[in-house]
Amino acid sequence: MEFAVSLEAPEVFACDAIGVGIFADGGALEGPAARIDKALGGLLSAVLAEEKFEGKPGRTLVVQTHGRIPSRRVIAAGLGPKTTATLDHLRQAAAAVVRQAGQIHAAHAALAATTLGALPVDAITQARVEGAVLGDYRFARYKRDEGGRVSRVTLLGSEPGQHKAIDDGVARGRVFADATVLARDLVNEPPNQLPPVRLAEIAADAARGAGLRCSVLDVEAMKALGMGAILAIGSGSDQPPRTIVLEYAPPKAKRFVALVGKGVCYDSGGINIKTQDLEWMKSDMAGGAAVIATMQALPSLRPAVRVLGVVAAVENVLSGHSVKPGDIVRAMNGKTIEINNTDAEGRVILADALSYAAQQQPDEIIDLATLTGSAMVALGYVAAAVMSNDQPLVQRLLDASHQTGERMWQLPLYEEFLENMRSLVADLRNSGSRYGGAQKGAIFLREFVDGRPWAHIDIAPTAFLETDEGMSPYLPKGATGYGVRTLLTYLSARPEDR
Ligand code: BES
Ligand code: MN
Ligand code: ZN
């Protein structure tokens, strides 16, 4: 998808379909919608009224213009009431317009200017570009028929001075959206095409292309480091595990953040074999994909933050070599783990990945993992669960998530949860009783961060959608790329870091 910028008025601009935002306040049309309506002799307002278009977020309505303005169609897109409209409503509206345009084979779409309170034009533009790219997304690598796609989107400005701000927003939106698309593609890729070794190759290629440092730890290297936890989980598969290490190190870094991702390329549960969700378990590397996608985008945004990315990539399957319930393994930080449930593999591999990250002495550690069904039970598909030993860090992540629309909800880490993770025979066991499952998984992870400020984001709820019913128009079925935009926002947020 290509983006262009134009300062032409919406009623004279020519394209296949021009999107125009409609607020749900019921009054007369304003701004570009009013100008288009006037040029159409009142057709737009008449059709909106006849079709009872209420301006609900995500809804669209197509109006044919029959030559009365140069653009062939107007796509009205709901923004909700003006007083509650946010950047995410603009993101959703852009996605809805592009999706609708694709369905009616309109190759060139435009988005008429919209103002929203005091929001700067570059932020508005960024959100719309993200919406357009992510709304148009599909994973079509293995399909013969791709369907209609929008190839060009023109963003219209309303004032002569806006060109630069729109250009900046397009550039930033592209980086955010393209990184999210990379994460989606990696997660949607089937497990037979993306074992740990392949994931590591792709990460290394992306790192090389972006100018990051990259090293990939193979089985020998992990043995040498004492990563007994990843190795135990990986032992059941013919596909060997890898630990992928990426680093973005700008010259004048003011802080040092480590990102850690769960990269279970396929999770069968192991000997505690799953009875449900098996067909979705290619998505169990979504945390790792988010870390890789975020890392490769950092050089384009140039934040003054050193960032380490660590992804534990492994397949959790069955064979005579599989780890068994009752086995005890030693993680890189020396702590022993009784593996009493082989399906709680994520926390086991993260024990080593977090230990490795902590050993590099970052100021803070953020991990992303499709860790528990329990988080999904709590939050459905609409928010990830965040748990942490550092409240200011949580607050900063929540602030970033408010900007991106990638919702996050904090769950408490009560000390009692740790008691439930103690083993009779080892320092810890990897599975406790069922209740509070997301928090028990998190508090287990806390044992491997060496007391550093750390936040765990359980993205099991949001990483992969079995259905898109009721979801935002930029979230199609399948992988969502959740977390990438929030991490990029977080890492490039503070003005002092730029
Ligand atoms: N990858 C799963 C969690 C998951 C389940 C993600 C469904 C997305 C959809 C994870 O490895 C797992 O199996 N967790 C167990 C932990 C339990 C055995 C302590 C779970 O949540 O049931
Ligand atoms: Mn599992
Ligand atoms: Zn898993």
Short mmCIF file of C-alpha atoms and ligand atoms in Angstrom, two decimals:
data_model
loop_
_atom_site.label_atom_id
_atom_site.label_comp_id
_atom_site.label_asym_id
_atom_site.label_seq_id
_atom_site.Cartn_x
_atom_site.Cartn_y
_atom_site.Cartn_z
CA MET A 1 0.00 0.00 0.00
CA GLU A 2 1.35 3.37 -1.07
CA PHE A 3 0.58 6.64 0.67
CA ALA A 4 0.36 10.09 -0.87
CA VAL A 5 -0.45 13.49 0.57
CA SER A 6 -2.61 16.14 -1.11
CA LEU A 7 -3.91 19.51 0.00
CA GLU A 8 -6.68 19.57 -2.61
CA ALA A 9 -10.21 20.08 -1.32
CA PRO A 10 -12.14 16.81 -0.86
CA GLU A 11 -14.88 17.83 -3.32
CA VAL A 12 -12.38 18.34 -6.16
CA PHE A 13 -9.97 15.48 -5.43
CA ALA A 14 -10.31 12.45 -7.73
CA CYS A 15 -10.06 8.83 -6.54
CA ASP A 16 -12.12 5.62 -6.49
CA ALA A 17 -13.45 6.15 -2.97
CA ILE A 18 -13.05 9.04 -0.56
CA GLY A 19 -13.47 8.29 3.13
CA VAL A 20 -15.02 10.94 5.31
CA GLY A 21 -15.50 10.81 9.08
CA ILE A 22 -19.02 11.23 10.50
CA PHE A 23 -19.55 12.04 14.16
CA ALA A 24 -22.50 10.46 15.92
CA ASP A 25 -23.98 13.70 17.20
CA GLY A 26 -26.89 13.80 14.78
CA GLY A 27 -26.50 17.48 13.86
CA ALA A 28 -25.66 18.97 10.47
CA LEU A 29 -22.55 17.67 8.69
CA GLU A 30 -19.36 19.66 9.29
CA GLY A 31 -15.94 20.06 7.72
CA PRO A 32 -15.09 17.91 4.68
CA ALA A 33 -18.38 15.97 4.97
CA ALA A 34 -20.32 19.24 4.67
CA ARG A 35 -18.24 20.38 1.69
CA ILE A 36 -18.74 17.08 -0.13
CA ASP A 37 -22.44 17.11 0.71
CA LYS A 38 -22.80 20.59 -0.73
CA ALA A 39 -20.98 19.61 -3.93
CA LEU A 40 -23.29 16.60 -4.18
CA GLY A 41 -26.36 18.78 -3.79
CA GLY A 42 -27.25 17.27 -0.41
CA LEU A 43 -27.05 13.63 -1.59
CA LEU A 44 -24.68 12.54 1.21
CA SER A 45 -26.80 13.90 4.07
CA ALA A 46 -29.96 12.53 2.41
CA VAL A 47 -28.55 8.98 2.06
CA LEU A 48 -27.11 9.03 5.58
CA ALA A 49 -30.56 9.94 6.92
CA GLU A 50 -32.42 7.43 4.72
CA GLU A 51 -30.07 4.60 5.73
CA LYS A 52 -30.23 5.69 9.37
CA PHE A 53 -26.44 5.94 9.52
CA GLU A 54 -25.69 6.84 13.11
CA GLY A 55 -21.92 7.35 12.95
CA LYS A 56 -21.07 4.41 15.17
CA PRO A 57 -17.31 3.69 15.29
CA GLY A 58 -16.23 1.14 12.71
CA ARG A 59 -19.43 1.44 10.61
CA THR A 60 -19.34 2.56 6.99
CA LEU A 61 -21.77 3.51 4.25
CA VAL A 62 -20.94 3.76 0.52
CA VAL A 63 -22.54 6.51 -1.57
CA GLN A 64 -22.08 6.54 -5.37
CA THR A 65 -21.39 10.05 -6.68
CA HIS A 66 -22.36 9.51 -10.37
CA GLY A 67 -19.99 12.20 -11.62
CA ARG A 68 -21.18 15.00 -9.35
CA ILE A 69 -17.72 15.14 -7.79
CA PRO A 70 -14.52 13.69 -9.30
CA SER A 71 -14.30 10.83 -6.75
CA ARG A 72 -16.54 7.92 -7.75
CA ARG A 73 -17.76 7.08 -4.25
CA VAL A 74 -17.89 8.54 -0.79
CA ILE A 75 -17.39 6.14 2.09
CA ALA A 76 -18.87 7.61 5.25
CA ALA A 77 -17.12 6.24 8.34
CA GLY A 78 -18.50 6.51 11.87
CA LEU A 79 -16.37 8.17 14.55
CA GLY A 80 -18.79 8.01 17.49
CA PRO A 81 -19.81 11.13 19.46
CA LYS A 82 -17.40 14.04 19.10
CA THR A 83 -16.84 14.35 22.85
CA THR A 84 -15.63 10.77 23.24
CA ALA A 85 -13.79 10.30 19.93
CA THR A 86 -10.15 9.25 20.31
CA LEU A 87 -7.18 8.51 18.09
CA ASP A 88 -8.28 4.90 18.07
CA HIS A 89 -11.63 5.87 16.54
CA LEU A 90 -9.70 7.50 13.69
CA ARG A 91 -7.55 4.38 13.36
CA GLN A 92 -10.70 2.27 13.23
CA ALA A 93 -12.42 4.56 10.73
CA ALA A 94 -9.41 4.49 8.40
CA ALA A 95 -9.35 0.70 8.63
CA ALA A 96 -13.08 0.46 7.96
CA VAL A 97 -12.81 2.72 4.89
CA VAL A 98 -9.91 0.75 3.44
CA ARG A 99 -11.62 -2.60 4.11
CA GLN A 100 -14.82 -1.39 2.49
CA ALA A 101 -12.88 0.09 -0.45
CA GLY A 102 -11.07 -3.23 -0.94
CA GLN A 103 -14.33 -5.15 -1.00
CA ILE A 104 -15.73 -2.96 -3.79
CA HIS A 105 -12.42 -3.09 -5.72
CA ALA A 106 -11.63 0.58 -5.28
CA ALA A 107 -7.85 0.62 -5.74
CA HIS A 108 -7.24 4.28 -4.91
CA ALA A 109 -8.80 5.51 -1.68
CA ALA A 110 -8.45 8.87 0.02
CA LEU A 111 -9.10 9.98 3.58
CA ALA A 112 -10.55 13.46 3.96
CA ALA A 113 -9.02 15.59 6.73
CA THR A 114 -10.49 15.19 10.19
CA THR A 115 -9.70 17.28 13.23
CA LEU A 116 -10.15 15.97 16.72
CA GLY A 117 -9.88 18.48 19.55
CA ALA A 118 -6.29 19.60 19.98
CA LEU A 119 -4.73 16.39 18.64
CA PRO A 120 -1.74 17.21 16.42
CA VAL A 121 -2.01 16.43 12.72
CA ASP A 122 1.01 14.12 12.76
CA ALA A 123 -0.54 11.93 15.48
CA ILE A 124 -3.86 11.84 13.63
CA THR A 125 -2.08 10.90 10.41
CA GLN A 126 -0.02 8.20 12.11
CA ALA A 127 -3.17 6.59 13.52
CA ARG A 128 -4.90 6.69 10.12
CA VAL A 129 -1.93 5.15 8.33
CA GLU A 130 -1.79 2.39 10.94
CA GLY A 131 -5.51 1.80 10.53
CA ALA A 132 -5.29 1.72 6.73
CA VAL A 133 -2.39 -0.75 6.58
CA LEU A 134 -3.65 -2.99 9.38
CA GLY A 135 -7.25 -2.91 8.13
CA ASP A 136 -6.13 -4.02 4.68
CA TYR A 137 -3.95 -6.81 6.10
CA ARG A 138 -4.44 -10.39 5.12
CA PHE A 139 -2.20 -13.43 5.26
CA ALA A 140 -2.42 -14.59 1.65
CA ARG A 141 0.91 -16.36 1.12
CA TYR A 142 -0.70 -19.74 0.74
CA LYS A 143 -3.84 -18.65 -1.11
CA ARG A 144 -4.29 -18.46 -4.85
CA ASP A 145 -7.01 -15.82 -4.78
CA GLU A 146 -6.16 -12.63 -2.94
CA GLY A 147 -9.37 -10.64 -3.46
CA GLY A 148 -9.56 -6.84 -3.89
CA ARG A 149 -6.89 -4.68 -2.33
CA VAL A 150 -6.38 -0.96 -1.97
CA SER A 151 -3.05 -0.06 -3.53
CA ARG A 152 -2.97 3.67 -2.88
CA VAL A 153 -4.26 5.86 -0.06
CA THR A 154 -4.10 9.64 -0.29
CA LEU A 155 -4.27 11.62 2.93
CA LEU A 156 -5.92 14.96 2.41
CA GLY A 157 -4.86 18.04 4.38
CA SER A 158 -7.08 21.01 5.03
CA GLU A 159 -4.49 23.78 5.42
CA PRO A 160 -1.42 24.74 3.36
CA GLY A 161 0.97 24.43 6.33
CA GLN A 162 0.07 20.81 7.09
CA HIS A 163 2.17 19.03 4.50
CA LYS A 164 5.20 18.41 6.74
CA ALA A 165 3.14 17.20 9.71
CA ILE A 166 1.22 14.80 7.47
CA ASP A 167 4.45 13.53 5.92
CA ASP A 168 5.91 12.91 9.40
CA GLY A 169 2.77 11.08 10.50
CA VAL A 170 2.83 8.91 7.37
CA ALA A 171 6.47 7.98 7.99
CA ARG A 172 5.89 7.05 11.63
CA GLY A 173 2.62 5.27 10.87
CA ARG A 174 4.34 3.21 8.21
CA VAL A 175 7.06 2.07 10.61
CA PHE A 176 4.52 1.14 13.29
CA ALA A 177 2.20 -0.61 10.85
CA ASP A 178 4.90 -2.46 8.92
CA ALA A 179 6.41 -3.77 12.15
CA THR A 180 2.97 -4.96 13.25
CA VAL A 181 2.49 -6.65 9.87
CA LEU A 182 5.81 -8.47 10.30
CA ALA A 183 4.68 -9.77 13.70
CA ARG A 184 1.32 -10.86 12.21
CA ASP A 185 3.00 -12.65 9.32
CA LEU A 186 5.35 -14.53 11.66
CA VAL A 187 2.47 -15.62 13.89
CA ASN A 188 0.20 -16.62 11.00
CA GLU A 189 2.97 -18.65 9.37
CA PRO A 190 2.19 -22.33 9.93
CA PRO A 191 4.40 -24.30 12.29
CA ASN A 192 5.74 -26.61 9.58
CA GLN A 193 7.20 -23.55 7.84
CA LEU A 194 8.52 -21.82 10.95
CA PRO A 195 10.45 -24.03 13.37
CA PRO A 196 12.82 -22.30 15.84
CA VAL A 197 15.81 -22.42 13.47
CA ARG A 198 13.81 -20.69 10.73
CA LEU A 199 12.48 -18.07 13.15
CA ALA A 200 16.07 -17.35 14.16
CA GLU A 201 17.14 -17.02 10.51
CA ILE A 202 14.33 -14.58 9.80
CA ALA A 203 15.20 -12.57 12.93
CA ALA A 204 18.86 -12.49 11.93
CA ASP A 205 18.00 -11.34 8.39
CA ALA A 206 15.69 -8.64 9.70
CA ALA A 207 18.35 -7.53 12.18
CA ARG A 208 20.98 -7.36 9.47
CA GLY A 209 18.67 -5.35 7.23
CA ALA A 210 17.93 -2.89 10.01
CA GLY A 211 21.48 -2.57 11.33
CA LEU A 212 21.00 -4.33 14.67
CA ARG A 213 23.44 -6.63 16.39
CA CYS A 214 22.26 -10.22 16.36
CA SER A 215 23.50 -13.50 17.73
CA VAL A 216 21.73 -16.83 17.79
CA LEU A 217 22.50 -19.31 20.56
CA ASP A 218 22.36 -22.92 19.38
CA VAL A 219 22.07 -25.99 21.62
CA GLU A 220 25.82 -26.08 22.35
CA ALA A 221 25.89 -22.40 23.27
CA MET A 222 22.84 -22.78 25.52
CA LYS A 223 24.43 -25.80 27.24
CA ALA A 224 27.57 -23.76 27.87
CA LEU A 225 25.47 -21.01 29.48
CA GLY A 226 23.57 -23.46 31.67
CA MET A 227 20.18 -22.89 30.02
CA GLY A 228 18.78 -26.19 31.22
CA ALA A 229 15.19 -24.97 31.13
CA ILE A 230 14.90 -24.12 27.43
CA LEU A 231 16.87 -27.23 26.54
CA ALA A 232 14.52 -29.46 28.55
CA ILE A 233 11.41 -28.12 26.81
CA GLY A 234 13.11 -28.33 23.42
CA SER A 235 14.33 -31.88 23.92
CA GLY A 236 11.13 -33.55 22.67
CA SER A 237 11.35 -32.10 19.18
CA ASP A 238 13.42 -32.96 16.13
CA GLN A 239 13.51 -29.20 15.57
CA PRO A 240 16.26 -27.86 17.83
CA PRO A 241 15.64 -24.79 20.04
CA ARG A 242 17.37 -21.44 19.63
CA THR A 243 17.80 -18.35 21.76
CA ILE A 244 17.70 -15.26 19.58
CA VAL A 245 19.52 -12.18 20.87
CA LEU A 246 19.09 -8.81 19.16
CA GLU A 247 20.51 -5.49 20.22
CA TYR A 248 19.83 -1.89 19.33
CA ALA A 249 22.61 0.23 20.80
CA PRO A 250 22.47 3.92 19.81
CA PRO A 251 25.54 6.03 20.63
CA LYS A 252 23.99 8.22 23.33
CA ALA A 253 21.61 5.85 25.10
CA LYS A 254 20.08 7.22 28.30
CA ARG A 255 18.59 3.98 29.57
CA PHE A 256 18.71 0.27 28.85
CA VAL A 257 15.58 -1.81 28.36
CA ALA A 258 15.43 -5.57 27.78
CA LEU A 259 12.53 -7.11 25.85
CA VAL A 260 11.98 -10.83 26.27
CA GLY A 261 9.61 -12.93 24.15
CA LYS A 262 8.08 -16.39 24.41
CA GLY A 263 8.75 -18.09 21.09
CA VAL A 264 7.02 -21.46 21.30
CA CYS A 265 6.73 -22.19 17.58
CA TYR A 266 4.24 -24.92 18.36
CA ASP A 267 2.73 -25.89 21.71
CA SER A 268 1.16 -29.35 21.79
CA GLY A 269 1.33 -29.32 25.57
CA GLY A 270 3.98 -32.07 25.51
CA ILE A 271 3.25 -35.18 27.56
CA ASN A 272 0.46 -33.20 29.23
CA ILE A 273 -0.98 -33.09 25.74
CA LYS A 274 -3.63 -30.47 25.04
CA THR A 275 -7.21 -31.51 24.37
CA GLN A 276 -8.27 -28.17 22.91
CA ASP A 277 -6.86 -25.17 21.03
CA LEU A 278 -4.27 -27.36 19.27
CA GLU A 279 -5.00 -25.82 15.89
CA TRP A 280 -4.20 -22.32 17.23
CA MET A 281 -0.95 -23.20 18.93
CA LYS A 282 1.21 -21.92 16.10
CA SER A 283 0.46 -18.57 17.73
CA ASP A 284 2.43 -19.46 20.85
CA MET A 285 5.42 -17.55 19.52
CA ALA A 286 3.51 -14.25 19.34
CA GLY A 287 5.56 -12.72 22.17
CA GLY A 288 8.77 -13.59 20.35
CA ALA A 289 7.38 -12.24 17.08
CA ALA A 290 6.44 -8.96 18.79
CA VAL A 291 9.97 -8.62 20.19
CA ILE A 292 11.62 -9.32 16.81
CA ALA A 293 9.27 -6.95 14.97
CA THR A 294 9.77 -4.20 17.55
CA MET A 295 13.55 -4.55 17.52
CA GLN A 296 13.87 -4.32 13.72
CA ALA A 297 11.81 -1.11 13.70
CA LEU A 298 13.87 0.74 16.32
CA PRO A 299 16.62 1.99 13.98
CA SER A 300 13.96 3.81 11.90
CA LEU A 301 12.65 5.63 15.00
CA ARG A 302 16.07 6.25 16.57
CA PRO A 303 15.09 6.50 20.25
CA ALA A 304 18.05 7.19 22.57
CA VAL A 305 17.46 3.95 24.46
CA ARG A 306 19.59 0.84 24.36
CA VAL A 307 17.33 -2.15 23.78
CA LEU A 308 18.16 -5.82 24.12
CA GLY A 309 15.75 -8.36 22.61
CA VAL A 310 15.83 -11.98 23.77
CA VAL A 311 13.55 -14.61 22.23
CA ALA A 312 13.44 -18.20 23.47
CA ALA A 313 12.41 -20.21 20.39
CA VAL A 314 11.37 -23.80 20.89
CA GLU A 315 8.82 -26.45 19.91
CA ASN A 316 6.85 -28.16 22.71
CA VAL A 317 6.02 -31.58 21.26
CA LEU A 318 6.10 -35.26 22.17
CA SER A 319 8.66 -37.99 21.64
CA GLY A 320 10.71 -40.41 23.68
CA HIS A 321 13.01 -37.48 24.44
CA SER A 322 10.30 -35.19 25.77
CA VAL A 323 10.55 -33.66 29.20
CA LYS A 324 8.35 -35.64 31.64
CA PRO A 325 6.12 -34.46 34.46
CA GLY A 326 8.31 -34.88 37.53
CA ASP A 327 11.58 -33.98 35.81
CA ILE A 328 13.74 -31.38 37.55
CA VAL A 329 15.76 -28.92 35.47
CA ARG A 330 18.16 -26.11 36.37
CA ALA A 331 17.75 -22.65 34.84
CA MET A 332 20.61 -20.35 33.93
CA ASN A 333 20.37 -18.43 37.22
CA GLY A 334 20.89 -21.67 39.19
CA LYS A 335 17.30 -22.13 40.41
CA THR A 336 15.80 -25.58 39.98
CA ILE A 337 12.34 -26.21 38.52
CA GLU A 338 10.22 -29.30 38.93
CA ILE A 339 8.26 -29.61 35.70
CA ASN A 340 4.99 -30.94 37.06
CA ASN A 341 3.05 -29.97 33.94
CA THR A 342 4.73 -29.98 30.53
CA ASP A 343 2.03 -27.68 29.15
CA ALA A 344 3.24 -24.84 31.39
CA GLU A 345 6.31 -24.66 29.13
CA GLY A 346 6.30 -20.91 28.50
CA ARG A 347 7.41 -19.95 31.98
CA VAL A 348 10.12 -22.61 31.87
CA ILE A 349 11.77 -21.30 28.71
CA LEU A 350 11.31 -17.73 29.93
CA ALA A 351 13.16 -18.65 33.13
CA ASP A 352 16.32 -18.95 31.03
CA ALA A 353 15.54 -16.04 28.70
CA LEU A 354 14.84 -13.71 31.64
CA SER A 355 17.96 -14.90 33.49
CA TYR A 356 19.99 -14.20 30.37
CA ALA A 357 18.47 -10.72 29.98
CA ALA A 358 18.92 -9.89 33.69
CA GLN A 359 22.58 -10.86 33.49
CA GLN A 360 23.12 -8.02 30.98
CA GLN A 361 21.99 -5.62 33.75
CA PRO A 362 19.24 -3.66 32.00
CA ASP A 363 17.37 -0.90 33.86
CA GLU A 364 14.14 -2.76 33.23
CA ILE A 365 12.82 -5.94 31.64
CA ILE A 366 9.54 -6.33 29.76
CA ASP A 367 8.42 -9.77 28.67
CA LEU A 368 5.61 -10.66 26.29
CA ALA A 369 4.18 -14.16 26.30
CA THR A 370 1.05 -16.07 25.32
CA LEU A 371 1.39 -17.58 28.77
CA THR A 372 -1.97 -18.64 30.12
CA GLY A 373 -5.50 -19.61 29.18
CA SER A 374 -6.31 -18.10 32.56
CA ALA A 375 -5.61 -14.56 31.28
CA MET A 376 -8.05 -15.24 28.42
CA VAL A 377 -10.69 -16.42 30.85
CA ALA A 378 -10.27 -13.17 32.77
CA LEU A 379 -10.14 -10.70 29.88
CA GLY A 380 -11.57 -12.28 26.73
CA TYR A 381 -9.96 -11.07 23.50
CA VAL A 382 -9.97 -7.40 24.34
CA ALA A 383 -7.09 -6.76 26.74
CA ALA A 384 -3.74 -8.28 27.65
CA ALA A 385 -2.86 -8.80 31.32
CA VAL A 386 0.08 -6.87 32.76
CA MET A 387 1.79 -7.89 36.01
CA SER A 388 4.88 -6.36 37.51
CA ASN A 389 7.15 -5.74 40.48
CA ASP A 390 7.39 -2.03 39.63
CA GLN A 391 4.31 0.22 39.58
CA PRO A 392 5.87 3.20 37.74
CA LEU A 393 6.85 0.84 34.92
CA VAL A 394 3.28 -0.49 34.72
CA GLN A 395 1.95 3.06 34.60
CA ARG A 396 4.26 3.97 31.72
CA LEU A 397 3.17 0.87 29.80
CA LEU A 398 -0.49 1.63 30.46
CA ASP A 399 0.04 5.19 29.20
CA ALA A 400 1.60 3.86 26.00
CA SER A 401 -1.22 1.36 25.58
CA HIS A 402 -3.82 4.15 25.89
CA GLN A 403 -2.21 5.83 22.89
CA THR A 404 -2.13 2.74 20.71
CA GLY A 405 -5.51 1.24 21.56
CA GLU A 406 -3.76 -2.04 22.48
CA ARG A 407 -5.57 -2.49 25.75
CA MET A 408 -3.83 -3.76 28.87
CA TRP A 409 -5.25 -4.51 32.31
CA GLN A 410 -3.18 -4.94 35.45
CA LEU A 411 -3.56 -8.01 37.64
CA PRO A 412 -2.10 -8.13 41.18
CA LEU A 413 0.92 -10.21 42.16
CA TYR A 414 0.07 -11.23 45.73
CA GLU A 415 2.85 -13.07 47.56
CA GLU A 416 0.52 -15.99 48.30
CA PHE A 417 0.71 -16.92 44.63
CA LEU A 418 4.40 -17.72 45.03
CA GLU A 419 3.71 -20.16 47.87
CA ASN A 420 1.57 -22.15 45.45
CA MET A 421 4.52 -22.45 43.06
CA ARG A 422 6.86 -24.09 45.58
CA SER A 423 7.90 -27.69 44.95
CA LEU A 424 8.56 -30.45 47.45
CA VAL A 425 11.75 -31.39 45.64
CA ALA A 426 12.98 -28.32 43.73
CA ASP A 427 13.12 -24.53 44.27
CA LEU A 428 9.95 -24.07 42.24
CA ARG A 429 7.36 -26.05 40.33
CA ASN A 430 6.07 -24.78 37.01
CA SER A 431 2.37 -25.29 37.64
CA GLY A 432 0.23 -24.47 40.63
CA SER A 433 -3.47 -24.94 41.23
CA ARG A 434 -5.86 -23.54 38.66
CA TYR A 435 -7.13 -20.35 40.27
CA GLY A 436 -5.15 -17.17 39.72
CA GLY A 437 -3.31 -18.98 36.92
CA ALA A 438 -2.09 -15.87 35.10
CA GLN A 439 -0.66 -14.38 38.29
CA LYS A 440 0.96 -17.63 39.36
CA GLY A 441 2.68 -17.86 35.99
CA ALA A 442 3.85 -14.26 36.40
CA ILE A 443 5.14 -14.66 39.94
CA PHE A 444 7.11 -17.71 38.80
CA LEU A 445 8.76 -15.51 36.15
CA ARG A 446 9.63 -12.89 38.80
CA GLU A 447 12.04 -15.42 40.32
CA PHE A 448 14.29 -15.03 37.27
CA VAL A 449 14.65 -11.24 36.89
CA ASP A 450 17.22 -10.81 39.65
CA GLY A 451 15.14 -8.17 41.44
CA ARG A 452 15.18 -5.78 38.49
CA PRO A 453 12.15 -3.66 37.53
CA TRP A 454 10.15 -5.99 35.34
CA ALA A 455 6.75 -6.22 33.70
CA HIS A 456 5.16 -9.32 32.23
CA ILE A 457 2.50 -8.90 29.56
CA ASP A 458 0.38 -12.01 29.12
CA ILE A 459 -0.78 -11.59 25.53
CA ALA A 460 -2.65 -14.90 25.29
CA PRO A 461 -5.94 -12.93 25.21
CA THR A 462 -5.01 -10.55 22.40
CA ALA A 463 -2.35 -12.17 20.21
CA PHE A 464 -4.59 -14.28 18.02
CA LEU A 465 -8.28 -13.98 17.17
CA GLU A 466 -10.33 -17.07 16.37
CA THR A 467 -13.12 -14.67 15.44
CA ASP A 468 -13.16 -10.98 14.55
CA GLU A 469 -16.77 -10.55 15.58
CA GLY A 470 -17.23 -7.27 17.40
CA MET A 471 -13.54 -6.47 17.11
CA SER A 472 -12.03 -3.28 15.75
CA PRO A 473 -11.85 -3.18 11.91
CA TYR A 474 -8.05 -3.16 12.01
CA LEU A 475 -8.06 -6.51 13.83
CA PRO A 476 -8.76 -9.30 11.34
CA LYS A 477 -9.08 -12.97 12.28
CA GLY A 478 -5.78 -14.63 13.11
CA ALA A 479 -2.66 -12.86 14.33
CA THR A 480 -3.04 -9.28 15.58
CA GLY A 481 0.59 -8.24 16.05
CA TYR A 482 -0.43 -7.10 19.53
CA GLY A 483 2.25 -5.33 21.53
CA VAL A 484 4.47 -4.02 18.75
CA ARG A 485 2.88 -0.55 18.53
CA THR A 486 2.76 -0.21 22.31
CA LEU A 487 6.40 -1.20 22.74
CA LEU A 488 7.47 1.19 19.98
CA THR A 489 5.40 3.96 21.56
CA TYR A 490 6.82 3.16 24.98
CA LEU A 491 10.41 3.07 23.80
CA SER A 492 10.16 6.31 21.80
CA ALA A 493 7.80 8.14 24.15
CA ARG A 494 9.82 10.26 26.50
CA PRO A 495 10.94 13.51 24.91
CA GLU A 496 14.26 13.24 26.77
CA ASP A 497 14.92 9.94 24.97
CA ARG A 498 14.68 11.37 21.48
N1 BES B 1 0.34 -21.48 25.29
C1 BES B 1 -0.47 -21.86 26.39
C2 BES B 1 -1.45 -20.76 26.80
C3 BES B 1 -2.53 -20.49 25.80
C4 BES B 1 -3.67 -21.26 25.78
C5 BES B 1 -2.42 -19.43 24.91
C6 BES B 1 -4.68 -21.01 24.86
C7 BES B 1 -3.43 -19.18 23.99
C8 BES B 1 -4.55 -19.97 23.97
C9 BES B 1 0.41 -22.18 27.58
O1 BES B 1 1.62 -22.77 27.28
C10 BES B 1 -0.34 -23.13 28.45
O2 BES B 1 -0.61 -24.21 27.99
N2 BES B 1 -0.66 -22.72 29.66
C11 BES B 1 -1.36 -23.53 30.58
C12 BES B 1 -0.67 -23.40 31.93
C13 BES B 1 -1.16 -24.38 32.96
C14 BES B 1 -0.82 -25.80 32.55
C15 BES B 1 -0.52 -24.04 34.28
C16 BES B 1 -2.79 -23.04 30.65
O3 BES B 1 -3.03 -21.83 30.60
O4 BES B 1 -3.69 -23.88 30.73
MN MN B 2 1.50 -24.87 27.01
ZN ZN B 3 2.44 -22.29 25.48
#
